[in-house]
Amino acid sequence: MNVQRESSSRVLLAAIGLALALPAAAQAPAAADSNQLGEITVTATRREQNLQTVGIAVSTFSGDNLRELAITSSNELMNVTPGLRLQEGGGGPLLGLMSIRGVAQNDFAGHIESPNALYFDEVYQPGVSSSIQQFYDIDRVEVLKGPQGTLFGRNATGGLVHIITRKPTEEFEGHVAVGYGSYDQRHADGAISGPLGEGISARLSFLWNEADGYIKNSIGPDLNEDDTTAVRLQLRLTPNEQFEALLSGSTYRIGPMHTGGAYATAGVADADGLGEALPPGSPTMFGYVDADGDPFTGAFDEPGFIDRTQDDISARLSYRFGNGITLHSVTSFSQLDSVYREDNDLSPVPFTVFRQNADAEYITQDLRLAGEGDRTRWTAGLFYLDVEGSYLQAFDIQALGVTLQADYTLDTRSWSAFGQMEYDLSDQFTLTGGLRYTKDEKDYDYTQQCTGDLCFLFFAPGTLAAAGHVVDSHSEGDWSARLQLDWKPNPETLLYASVNRGYKAFNYNAGFAGLAPLAGVRFDGETLLAFEIGSKTDFWDNRARLNAAAFYYDYSDYQAFDQRGLNFTLFNADATVYGADLELSLRPGGGVTLQFGAALLDTKVKDVPIGASRLEREAPQSPGATFMAAIAKEIELSFGTLSISANGAYTSRNYSQLTNAPVTHIPADRVVNARIGFTDPDRRWELALAVKNLLDRERIVYAFDITGPPLGLIENTLAPPRWITFEARVNF
């Protein structure tokens, strides 16, 4: 551990010690006033609760918060959420690589499920391609940290992100917003909601966003454009006080548009296959040299392309029995169709093209009973998931006249039963216990094809490619659990200690090159034993709120993704993670709100094969320290309200890949965003100007090591440059 991390650890641990000591100093709240922090409602335990009474580390943002922070897409949440990383890999919205407290999975194959679950309105999203989405008509976003296997279940080993949309209302309301920004961005979003009759209401929401590419291509169309369209229709039925039905249908389309723009620098693989950067101006293996060193310009002979559509329908039903028990049912069907191609050599040379397609259907059914007594609150239920997916990964090596292509299907059926109960031991102490058992069945059918005279170069003995066709069926079950003790020494303070066991099911290796060893085509499920202590405290007459947690994770069979050159392989290894995170909110007065966040992390993945040795490595996307701050001020004027806000985040250096190869080192980074808005006295309309990446920094967020033959380069993905947006919004 370096000196910087040790210093950061002392500061954060001292703050957590202060948080644990605050209960003795907490006082009864004064009368409510405009300077007090309001109550925040979350559904982290599958029912509505005050955030400060939930013994789980949760970061939450309302739709208004997101707008004030100039956050318009899911990957920007990492700038305001301690412990969360969510970023695009490969220079476009093909997929989102999510890490929560160092629990990550950075394989980008279409069939892979993340260890951090993503939910939209209680509906689980299986594929990693769904995690990068633009927000529209959002009620709130909740980020739950630590295993959530008991109540949410599916692959929530590290935590989950729950995006909750605004629902139909009994009174007529709505809004429309239009905007214009950098790179000829044109934007519109809105919603209209209200009653259609007695006991029936509806809400229609939409999003449209277009922008030119910010990666300039000197020989073709610019890359990293945006062309996003989304529509969502919800219908709420309440024929009586006992029954409620919420029916929802939505479509979300990205493209067709040019994407995949990244910055290529030359590198070479060492004897262990780990990439090392060559001096600036050095050529790649196929002779390309970047002329100007500008990461936002290039010459791409094959413009990247994406066209992805996801359609969803769901039905959420609730029935309240007379004995205080409620039955909940959430049924969903989703269809994903995705086509992607990328100039993998990132040059004007017609050398290599990468292609990845996905065609999948998802069905989920969540059935829950929930009730409460004088001293108990409980939930029990069943969950079912069915995924039928057809996938393609291909690598066209034009210079060699070779095409490597993997066509494969993976069908998944998963069943689980779960239950959780909270029992009040006294007015101050509550004991929580929960258990879930999950069984997965998967059918895998993989076919490797190769055309060209030099295919023998890629058919190593004992690999998927050499086998040509592999079929396998397997079933496996395991359990998740929670045991927790909460202590409320006074109404303003919660202390908690928990032990959680998380589980993520087995899966299969796949890929265009098929270099994964045949013996390891199926990798085992992973389990995580998590220990956590935390504190939630309101103080200073409810003008201050400090939430903090410290944790230790012990991994068994961590699903580690090893990517070197054309070899993409998942294998099992043991790992440990420990760290701490905190969030502090202040309302000092004068219309000012201050927010601070911090996270410290230490990760160790054991027995990673490096050459002839097995070494310890840092987990990918796991910076040792992140710090963030935000300030907002409202100035009341006679003719309206002026709101000014700014937020910034610092992220220490980290690695984008498990090997920790030098070329996958992501430098320490900082980003600053700002927004100024003006609303009329009735808040019927608003004009706002937002600036993202205010300092216009060149920010590398991901790096692929493809320094081995035949490319000899590093693919660096950069965040967008400074982006200015003007927006006008009308509420009605």
XYZ file of C-alpha atoms in Angstrom:
732
model
C 0.000 0.000 0.000
C 1.498 3.336 -1.023
C 1.866 6.436 1.134
C -1.021 8.249 -0.577
C -3.416 5.385 0.103
C -2.260 5.069 3.725
C -2.847 8.803 4.264
C -6.279 8.614 2.659
C -7.120 5.590 4.796
C -6.288 7.436 8.010
C -8.492 10.383 7.042
C -11.470 8.247 6.060
C -11.205 5.872 9.016
C -11.048 8.868 11.341
C -14.240 10.170 9.758
C -15.912 6.788 10.248
C -14.775 6.791 13.856
C -16.438 10.180 14.217
C -19.618 8.786 12.667
C -19.680 5.919 15.156
C -19.127 8.350 18.039
C -21.854 10.778 17.001
C -24.750 8.883 18.639
C -23.627 10.131 22.042
C -23.748 13.717 20.781
C -26.935 13.531 18.721
C -29.777 15.672 19.999
C -33.500 15.750 19.444
C -34.438 17.609 16.278
C -35.578 21.192 16.364
C -38.726 22.322 14.626
C -38.556 21.748 10.882
C -37.285 24.650 8.779
C -35.989 25.192 5.253
C -32.413 24.528 6.353
C -33.148 21.010 7.572
C -32.423 17.929 5.500
C -35.622 16.213 4.453
C -36.513 12.567 4.845
C -35.424 10.370 1.920
C -37.600 7.403 0.996
C -35.986 4.259 -0.425
C -37.135 0.733 -1.263
C -33.889 -1.065 -0.423
C -35.809 -3.700 1.575
C -38.615 -4.015 -1.015
C -40.844 -1.646 0.947
C -40.805 2.113 1.411
C -38.636 3.264 4.335
C -36.726 6.290 5.525
C -33.140 5.960 4.280
C -31.804 6.637 7.783
C -33.627 3.603 9.224
C -32.245 1.083 6.692
C -29.122 -0.817 7.750
C -27.701 -0.960 4.226
C -25.226 1.414 2.576
C -27.421 3.212 0.030
C -26.757 6.224 -2.190
C -29.926 7.696 -3.624
C -30.749 10.547 -5.995
C -34.128 11.960 -6.948
C -34.861 12.970 -10.514
C -34.534 16.618 -9.473
C -31.151 15.850 -7.857
C -29.923 14.290 -11.088
C -30.968 17.323 -13.106
C -29.330 19.742 -10.648
C -26.105 17.710 -10.820
C -26.241 17.668 -14.660
C -26.358 13.862 -14.625
C -28.120 12.602 -17.736
C -26.952 8.979 -18.048
C -26.262 6.027 -15.785
C -22.475 6.014 -16.222
C -22.287 9.548 -14.762
C -23.563 8.207 -11.420
C -19.990 7.194 -10.574
C -19.066 10.881 -10.230
C -21.437 11.271 -7.265
C -21.594 7.768 -5.721
C -18.747 6.588 -3.467
C -17.666 3.063 -4.365
C -19.387 2.898 -7.770
C -17.655 2.630 -11.140
C -19.781 2.394 -14.291
C -18.102 3.133 -17.567
C -18.211 2.354 -21.242
C -15.600 0.009 -22.662
C -14.506 0.356 -26.265
C -15.562 3.897 -27.054
C -19.318 3.486 -27.353
C -22.492 2.439 -25.539
C -22.011 -1.258 -26.365
C -21.894 -2.197 -22.705
C -21.399 -0.845 -19.225
C -18.653 -2.213 -17.000
C -19.909 -1.865 -13.432
C -17.951 -2.175 -10.204
C -19.337 -1.650 -6.692
C -16.745 -1.664 -3.903
C -14.299 -3.540 -6.125
C -16.744 -6.281 -7.110
C -16.505 -6.198 -10.896
C -16.810 -8.210 -14.081
C -15.258 -6.657 -17.164
C -15.942 -9.351 -19.748
C -17.871 -7.705 -22.583
C -19.408 -10.818 -24.183
C -23.145 -10.505 -24.687
C -24.101 -13.519 -22.557
C -22.235 -12.415 -19.432
C -24.160 -11.195 -16.381
C -22.615 -8.652 -14.044
C -22.106 -9.419 -10.329
C -23.828 -6.074 -9.735
C -27.500 -6.259 -10.616
C -29.373 -3.612 -12.557
C -33.109 -3.129 -12.016
C -35.625 -0.914 -13.805
C -38.850 -0.560 -11.822
C -38.240 -3.854 -9.983
C -37.395 -5.710 -13.218
C -33.992 -7.416 -13.390
C -31.876 -6.619 -16.479
C -29.675 -9.655 -17.293
C -27.313 -8.282 -19.957
C -24.420 -5.855 -19.473
C -25.598 -3.962 -22.574
C -28.536 -2.478 -20.630
C -26.488 -0.708 -17.976
C -25.527 2.379 -20.021
C -28.749 4.321 -20.532
C -29.785 7.946 -20.667
C -32.222 9.054 -17.978
C -35.677 10.416 -18.706
C -38.671 11.000 -16.429
C -36.892 9.438 -13.445
C -38.319 9.456 -9.923
C -35.104 8.323 -8.224
C -32.057 6.081 -8.468
C -30.904 3.873 -5.602
C -27.417 2.343 -5.409
C -27.256 -0.477 -2.838
C -23.755 -1.535 -1.777
C -22.828 -4.988 -0.561
C -24.514 -8.337 -1.320
C -28.288 -8.024 -1.772
C -28.951 -11.686 -2.489
C -31.765 -12.284 -0.019
C -34.424 -9.906 -1.325
C -33.165 -8.924 -4.790
C -31.294 -12.132 -5.440
C -30.098 -12.501 -8.974
C -26.375 -11.746 -9.244
C -26.358 -8.949 -6.679
C -23.023 -10.120 -5.240
C -21.509 -6.653 -5.069
C -24.705 -4.639 -4.916
C -27.218 -3.210 -7.337
C -28.460 -0.108 -9.109
C -32.233 0.389 -9.114
C -33.677 2.960 -11.519
C -37.235 3.936 -10.606
C -39.352 5.929 -13.035
C -42.146 8.399 -12.310
C -45.574 6.771 -12.205
C -49.046 7.777 -13.444
C -50.727 10.421 -11.295
C -54.329 11.096 -10.329
C -53.965 14.740 -11.318
C -52.985 16.102 -14.723
C -49.294 17.061 -14.920
C -46.308 16.905 -17.196
C -43.245 18.618 -18.556
C -41.365 19.226 -21.794
C -37.660 20.055 -22.070
C -35.640 20.941 -25.153
C -31.921 21.551 -25.339
C -28.978 22.323 -27.579
C -25.348 21.621 -26.843
C -21.823 20.969 -27.997
C -21.237 18.944 -31.154
C -24.617 20.038 -32.483
C -26.475 18.144 -29.762
C -30.272 18.319 -30.041
C -32.309 17.040 -27.151
C -35.934 16.727 -26.111
C -37.651 14.836 -23.340
C -40.962 15.055 -21.583
C -43.924 13.377 -19.970
C -47.663 13.765 -19.643
C -49.640 12.112 -16.874
C -53.151 12.114 -15.494
C -56.451 10.297 -15.002
C -58.300 8.565 -17.834
C -61.328 7.715 -15.749
C -62.382 6.411 -12.355
C -59.574 4.221 -11.012
C -57.386 4.466 -14.111
C -54.473 6.789 -14.929
C -51.657 6.826 -17.456
C -48.233 8.331 -18.056
C -46.436 8.742 -21.381
C -42.714 9.633 -21.342
C -40.244 10.138 -24.170
C -36.594 10.915 -24.908
C -34.821 11.999 -28.084
C -31.150 12.897 -28.240
C -28.840 13.380 -31.213
C -25.267 14.670 -31.381
C -22.401 14.651 -33.843
C -19.353 12.538 -33.079
C -16.680 14.036 -30.851
C -13.978 11.744 -32.293
C -13.011 13.438 -35.546
C -12.304 11.054 -38.427
C -10.165 12.563 -41.175
C -11.147 9.949 -43.780
C -14.773 9.220 -42.947
C -17.705 9.996 -40.672
C -16.920 11.183 -37.161
C -17.294 8.630 -34.378
C -19.027 8.457 -30.993
C -22.200 10.073 -32.210
C -25.449 9.864 -30.319
C -28.812 8.893 -31.756
C -31.053 7.745 -28.908
C -34.832 7.448 -28.907
C -36.969 6.076 -26.083
C -40.671 5.918 -25.272
C -42.406 4.551 -22.179
C -46.155 4.158 -21.557
C -47.531 3.225 -18.144
C -51.102 2.452 -17.146
C -52.209 2.267 -13.509
C -55.443 0.527 -12.484
C -56.885 0.928 -8.980
C -60.427 -0.486 -9.082
C -60.565 -0.598 -5.272
C -58.405 0.049 -2.213
C -57.054 -3.505 -2.156
C -55.853 -4.038 -5.726
C -53.430 -2.091 -7.897
C -52.006 -2.936 -11.320
C -49.227 -1.058 -13.107
C -48.749 -2.038 -16.747
C -45.709 -0.720 -18.591
C -44.348 -0.905 -22.114
C -41.183 0.757 -23.372
C -38.701 0.802 -26.193
C -35.141 2.126 -26.058
C -33.114 2.444 -29.260
C -29.519 3.492 -29.805
C -28.511 4.115 -33.415
C -27.948 3.355 -36.088
C -24.912 5.542 -35.522
C -21.138 5.617 -35.830
C -19.244 4.746 -32.671
C -16.220 2.805 -31.426
C -13.894 5.784 -31.527
C -10.849 5.253 -29.319
C -7.222 6.365 -29.226
C -4.512 3.962 -30.386
C -0.962 4.019 -29.051
C 1.762 1.508 -29.832
C 2.783 -1.195 -27.384
C 4.514 -4.520 -27.157
C 3.773 -7.604 -25.080
C 6.512 -8.816 -22.756
C 7.471 -12.453 -22.221
C 4.447 -12.952 -19.953
C 2.030 -11.440 -22.463
C 1.636 -8.160 -20.556
C 1.577 -4.997 -22.627
C 4.135 -2.244 -22.252
C 3.830 1.132 -23.965
C 6.348 2.123 -26.624
C 7.668 5.707 -26.878
C 5.369 8.252 -28.572
C 5.726 8.100 -32.339
C 6.433 4.363 -32.375
C 4.580 2.290 -34.987
C 2.137 -0.502 -34.225
C 2.868 -4.013 -35.500
C 1.170 -3.176 -38.804
C 3.092 0.096 -39.208
C 0.566 2.743 -38.155
C 1.845 5.847 -36.359
C -0.492 8.425 -34.833
C 0.497 11.693 -36.485
C -0.634 14.391 -34.068
C -1.069 12.762 -30.660
C -4.583 14.193 -30.348
C -6.788 11.521 -28.735
C -9.941 13.096 -30.198
C -8.800 12.841 -33.834
C -7.945 9.841 -35.962
C -8.193 8.162 -39.340
C -10.581 5.198 -39.255
C -11.063 3.327 -42.528
C -13.919 1.284 -41.027
C -16.342 3.572 -39.153
C -17.637 1.891 -36.025
C -21.345 1.157 -35.937
C -24.034 0.286 -33.401
C -27.749 -0.376 -33.741
C -29.402 -1.664 -30.578
C -33.048 -1.883 -29.561
C -34.527 -3.189 -26.338
C -38.284 -3.576 -25.958
C -39.824 -4.242 -22.540
C -43.281 -4.967 -21.203
C -44.109 -5.588 -17.557
C -47.034 -5.992 -15.193
C -46.748 -5.144 -11.497
C -49.728 -6.317 -9.444
C -50.409 -5.774 -5.739
C -53.256 -7.108 -3.615
C -53.722 -6.176 0.039
C -55.448 -8.821 2.120
C -57.469 -7.825 5.136
C -54.958 -9.315 7.581
C -52.156 -6.888 6.699
C -50.508 -9.209 4.175
C -49.787 -7.959 0.647
C -49.190 -10.080 -2.442
C -46.848 -8.595 -5.061
C -46.292 -9.950 -8.553
C -43.862 -8.528 -11.129
C -43.899 -10.162 -14.578
C -41.733 -8.963 -17.450
C -40.724 -9.782 -21.009
C -37.797 -8.127 -22.789
C -36.314 -8.475 -26.244
C -32.819 -7.282 -27.163
C -31.472 -6.905 -30.697
C -27.943 -5.509 -30.955
C -25.482 -5.150 -33.847
C -22.001 -3.705 -33.288
C -18.814 -3.349 -35.323
C -15.570 -1.539 -34.600
C -12.368 -0.625 -36.431
C -10.220 -2.651 -34.060
C -6.899 -1.379 -35.420
C -8.092 2.254 -34.998
C -6.227 3.323 -38.119
C -6.577 3.978 -41.872
C -5.036 0.561 -42.544
C -7.607 -2.106 -43.538
C -6.259 -4.550 -40.976
C -8.837 -5.746 -38.404
C -12.545 -5.331 -37.636
C -14.334 -6.564 -34.499
C -18.027 -7.526 -34.617
C -20.428 -8.437 -31.815
C -24.159 -9.164 -32.147
C -26.799 -10.260 -29.663
C -30.385 -11.443 -30.057
C -31.942 -12.358 -26.721
C -35.279 -12.700 -24.974
C -35.737 -12.423 -21.209
C -38.700 -13.469 -19.066
C -38.833 -12.800 -15.327
C -41.438 -13.543 -12.676
C -41.126 -12.252 -9.121
C -43.823 -13.291 -6.636
C -43.724 -11.983 -3.057
C -45.823 -12.021 0.090
C -45.094 -9.307 2.642
C -46.576 -8.612 6.025
C -45.914 -7.216 9.457
C -46.911 -7.730 13.058
C -46.411 -5.790 16.248
C -42.676 -6.541 16.310
C -42.018 -8.206 12.959
C -41.804 -7.370 9.286
C -41.322 -10.164 6.775
C -41.108 -10.943 3.060
C -41.155 -14.340 1.328
C -41.245 -15.154 -2.346
C -40.283 -16.983 -5.509
C -38.310 -15.784 -8.529
C -37.981 -17.215 -12.045
C -35.752 -16.132 -14.935
C -35.668 -17.483 -18.487
C -33.105 -16.236 -21.006
C -32.813 -17.446 -24.592
C -29.851 -15.821 -26.267
C -28.105 -16.106 -29.606
C -24.736 -14.372 -29.875
C -21.957 -13.693 -32.351
C -18.392 -12.490 -31.900
C -16.103 -12.141 -34.895
C -12.662 -10.815 -35.702
C -11.960 -10.024 -39.362
C -8.196 -9.925 -39.888
C -8.332 -8.377 -43.328
C -4.572 -8.165 -43.742
C -4.230 -11.955 -43.334
C -7.413 -12.893 -45.147
C -8.727 -14.595 -42.004
C -12.099 -14.324 -40.269
C -12.534 -15.847 -36.822
C -16.177 -16.152 -35.839
C -17.951 -17.653 -32.859
C -21.678 -18.334 -33.087
C -23.186 -19.581 -29.878
C -26.410 -19.861 -27.948
C -26.929 -19.872 -24.203
C -30.282 -20.639 -22.642
C -30.682 -20.029 -18.912
C -33.444 -21.021 -16.528
C -33.171 -19.948 -12.919
C -35.463 -20.590 -9.938
C -35.125 -19.245 -6.429
C -37.064 -19.151 -3.172
C -36.345 -16.544 -0.521
C -37.463 -15.059 2.749
C -36.403 -12.355 5.186
C -37.703 -11.277 8.593
C -37.001 -8.334 10.872
C -37.708 -8.841 14.572
C -37.661 -5.999 17.118
C -35.803 -7.346 20.152
C -36.631 -4.088 21.947
C -37.320 -0.446 21.152
C -33.656 -0.045 20.228
C -32.501 -3.395 18.795
C -33.710 -5.189 15.653
C -32.470 -8.548 14.369
C -32.771 -9.368 10.658
C -32.331 -12.782 9.069
C -32.776 -13.811 5.454
C -32.129 -16.780 3.183
C -32.392 -17.491 -0.548
C -31.744 -20.676 -2.496
C -31.095 -20.392 -6.244
C -30.815 -23.104 -8.884
C -29.624 -22.432 -12.435
C -29.866 -24.628 -15.518
C -27.934 -23.637 -18.639
C -27.667 -25.080 -22.150
C -24.612 -23.990 -24.121
C -23.962 -24.553 -27.836
C -20.783 -23.033 -29.277
C -19.488 -23.186 -32.854
C -16.125 -21.770 -33.912
C -15.632 -20.989 -37.586
C -12.565 -19.776 -39.404
C -12.110 -18.874 -43.051
C -8.759 -18.258 -44.718
C -5.513 -20.110 -45.375
C -3.869 -19.044 -42.108
C -6.515 -20.336 -39.698
C -4.050 -22.870 -38.295
C -2.262 -19.994 -36.547
C -5.245 -19.588 -34.228
C -6.128 -23.226 -33.534
C -4.038 -24.064 -30.495
C -4.528 -27.645 -29.284
C -6.912 -28.112 -26.381
C -8.873 -24.899 -26.995
C -12.441 -24.099 -27.961
C -11.253 -23.215 -31.466
C -9.580 -26.584 -31.955
C -12.733 -28.396 -30.814
C -14.842 -26.451 -33.320
C -18.194 -27.338 -31.786
C -18.890 -27.622 -28.050
C -22.213 -28.471 -26.414
C -22.817 -28.596 -22.678
C -25.730 -28.604 -20.229
C -25.318 -28.083 -16.522
C -27.359 -27.280 -13.423
C -26.165 -26.003 -10.088
C -27.613 -24.444 -6.946
C -26.350 -22.396 -4.034
C -27.587 -20.113 -1.284
C -27.410 -16.485 -0.193
C -28.075 -15.168 3.310
C -28.195 -12.119 5.571
C -27.803 -11.776 9.341
C -27.904 -8.266 10.769
C -28.272 -6.437 14.064
C -29.501 -2.822 14.148
C -29.210 -0.528 17.168
C -31.040 2.804 17.415
C -29.696 4.509 20.562
C -31.833 7.566 19.731
C -34.236 8.611 16.957
C -31.474 10.294 14.940
C -28.959 7.447 14.895
C -28.693 3.938 13.501
C -25.757 1.596 14.075
C -25.679 -1.755 12.313
C -23.495 -4.819 11.862
C -24.157 -7.453 9.222
C -22.864 -10.666 7.713
C -23.996 -11.438 4.159
C -23.335 -14.282 1.771
C -23.704 -13.518 -1.919
C -23.737 -15.929 -4.844
C -23.382 -15.591 -8.628
C -24.067 -18.596 -10.817
C -21.660 -20.463 -13.080
C -21.320 -19.542 -16.757
C -19.392 -20.322 -19.934
C -16.405 -18.975 -21.815
C -16.978 -17.875 -25.388
C -15.354 -15.538 -27.871
C -14.319 -14.993 -31.456
C -10.860 -16.533 -31.137
C -11.843 -19.526 -29.028
C -8.478 -19.554 -27.261
C -9.985 -20.441 -23.891
C -8.845 -23.901 -22.776
C -11.469 -26.548 -23.467
C -11.057 -27.887 -19.942
C -12.188 -24.527 -18.579
C -15.072 -23.804 -20.920
C -17.422 -23.777 -17.918
C -16.344 -21.781 -14.880
C -17.824 -22.190 -11.415
C -20.203 -19.960 -9.528
C -18.683 -17.459 -7.121
C -19.541 -16.781 -3.485
C -18.823 -13.732 -1.382
C -18.845 -13.570 2.421
C -19.237 -9.928 3.463
C -18.808 -8.375 6.914
C -19.948 -4.784 7.411
C -20.440 -2.240 10.179
C -22.089 1.083 9.599
C -23.620 4.207 11.048
C -26.346 6.610 9.928
C -26.688 9.829 11.887
C -28.630 13.079 11.607
C -27.314 15.914 13.813
C -26.953 19.703 14.096
C -30.736 20.110 14.319
C -31.143 17.917 11.229
C -28.905 20.181 9.171
C -26.229 17.500 8.854
C -26.306 13.837 7.888
C -23.354 11.449 8.035
C -23.601 7.874 6.771
C -20.517 5.668 6.909
C -19.600 2.000 6.576
C -16.544 -0.245 6.729
C -16.478 -3.701 5.160
C -14.431 -6.830 4.536
C -15.194 -9.267 1.697
C -13.871 -12.817 1.390
C -14.321 -14.236 -2.107
C -14.369 -17.910 -3.064
C -14.097 -18.769 -6.775
C -14.153 -15.136 -7.901
C -14.982 -15.106 -11.618
C -11.834 -13.457 -12.958
C -11.640 -12.187 -16.548
C -8.213 -12.478 -18.159
C -7.776 -10.701 -21.499
C -4.424 -10.819 -23.297
C -4.311 -10.085 -26.993
C -7.010 -12.217 -28.624
C -7.361 -14.519 -25.628
C -10.443 -13.805 -23.482
C -10.813 -16.270 -20.610
C -12.818 -16.377 -17.400
C -11.488 -18.527 -14.570
C -12.030 -18.919 -10.837
C -9.724 -17.492 -8.171
C -9.969 -16.485 -4.532
C -9.939 -12.801 -3.611
C -10.288 -10.378 -0.718
C -11.641 -6.836 -0.598
C -11.754 -4.400 2.271
C -12.520 -0.730 2.531
C -14.803 2.008 3.764
C -17.119 4.654 2.359
C -19.009 7.642 3.696
C -21.402 10.369 2.631
C -21.895 13.712 4.382
C -24.683 16.216 3.647
C -24.884 19.708 5.177
C -27.374 22.562 5.096
C -25.430 25.416 6.756
C -28.036 28.033 5.811
C -28.444 30.745 3.232
C -29.873 28.326 0.685
C -26.611 26.342 0.502
C -26.386 22.545 0.351
C -23.013 20.797 0.661
C -22.324 17.141 -0.049
C -19.139 15.137 0.386
C -18.366 11.518 -0.388
C -15.359 9.242 -0.089
C -14.455 5.603 -0.620
C -11.309 3.631 0.140
C -10.626 0.226 -1.307
C -8.000 -2.498 -1.212
C -8.477 -5.519 -3.484
C -6.406 -8.663 -3.929
C -7.117 -11.385 -6.490
C -4.963 -14.418 -5.779
C -3.191 -16.877 -8.068
C -3.537 -14.946 -11.321
C -1.426 -16.765 -13.954
C 1.366 -14.456 -15.116
C 3.868 -16.368 -17.220
C 5.026 -19.400 -15.254
C 3.997 -17.832 -11.945
C 0.750 -17.266 -10.092
C 0.698 -13.784 -8.633
C -1.559 -11.481 -6.647
C -3.242 -8.688 -8.596
C -5.595 -5.754 -7.973
C -9.162 -6.249 -9.153
C -10.050 -4.203 -12.249
C -11.905 -0.893 -11.933
C -11.008 -0.680 -8.242
C -9.353 2.658 -7.424
C -7.820 2.813 -3.974
C -9.409 6.176 -3.209
C -12.262 8.245 -4.590
C -13.423 11.598 -3.269
C -16.321 13.719 -4.426
C -17.970 16.980 -3.442
C -20.950 19.049 -4.538
C -22.261 22.488 -3.648
C -25.607 23.996 -4.547
C -27.059 27.400 -3.714
C -30.483 28.839 -4.353
C -30.875 32.620 -4.500
C -34.438 33.846 -4.115
C -35.177 36.909 -6.246
C -38.372 38.931 -6.575
C -38.887 37.603 -10.099
C -37.739 33.988 -9.602
C -35.070 31.687 -8.213
C -31.466 31.414 -9.355
C -29.825 28.041 -8.660
C -26.086 27.477 -8.958
C -24.379 24.124 -8.473
C -21.047 22.444 -9.057
C -19.717 18.974 -8.379
C -16.362 17.320 -8.714
C -14.785 13.905 -8.273
C -11.252 12.597 -7.824
C -10.340 8.986 -8.618
C -6.956 7.500 -7.811
C -5.062 5.372 -10.279
C -6.412 1.891 -11.051
C -6.218 -0.874 -13.632
C -8.800 -1.657 -16.295
C -7.787 -5.321 -16.567
C -6.978 -8.086 -14.130
C -3.442 -8.653 -15.395
C -2.447 -5.175 -14.144
C -0.342 -4.844 -17.288
C 1.391 -1.445 -17.416
C -0.678 -0.359 -20.430
C -3.944 -0.979 -18.532
C -2.942 1.485 -15.825
C -5.547 4.270 -15.648
C -3.999 7.478 -14.277
C -5.534 9.369 -11.375
C -8.357 11.499 -12.671
C -10.531 14.411 -11.686
C -13.641 15.891 -13.246
C -15.640 19.049 -12.492
C -19.181 19.811 -13.662
C -21.327 22.919 -13.143
C -24.860 24.120 -13.750
C -26.780 27.386 -13.424
C -30.543 27.617 -13.735
C -33.326 30.145 -13.359
C -36.983 29.387 -12.575
C -40.001 31.650 -12.376
C -41.666 32.214 -8.953
C -44.256 29.479 -9.619
C -41.591 27.065 -10.932
C -43.562 26.620 -14.126
C -40.527 27.036 -16.362
C -36.731 26.879 -16.108
C -33.753 27.937 -18.208
C -30.464 26.187 -17.471
C -26.867 26.070 -18.676
C -24.759 23.000 -17.796
C -21.077 22.289 -18.400
C -19.623 18.801 -18.078
C -15.871 18.258 -17.819
C -15.494 21.959 -17.100
C -11.682 21.765 -17.077
C -11.693 20.033 -20.492
C -9.367 17.290 -19.315
C -8.325 14.376 -21.523
C -9.623 11.583 -19.308
C -8.750 7.959 -20.077
C -11.464 5.793 -18.525
C -10.563 2.382 -19.956
C -7.673 0.688 -21.760
C -7.607 -2.604 -23.675
C -4.298 -4.416 -23.909
C -4.030 -5.758 -27.465
C -0.263 -5.355 -27.701
C 0.255 -8.973 -28.767
C 0.195 -10.133 -32.398
C -1.205 -9.112 -34.793
C -2.014 -5.570 -33.554
C 0.610 -4.284 -31.129
C -1.473 -1.435 -29.744
C -3.348 -0.130 -26.724
C -6.985 0.868 -27.237
C -7.660 3.830 -24.947
C -11.253 4.915 -24.326
C -11.651 8.558 -23.321
C -14.529 10.353 -21.665
C -16.094 13.108 -23.793
C -14.353 16.509 -23.880
C -15.920 19.613 -22.333
C -19.632 19.585 -23.121
C -21.918 22.626 -22.819
C -25.701 22.286 -22.925
C -28.485 24.861 -22.798
C -31.956 23.631 -21.815
C -35.427 25.144 -21.535
C -38.041 23.288 -19.508
C -41.768 23.869 -19.010
C -43.804 22.177 -16.269
C -47.564 21.915 -16.498
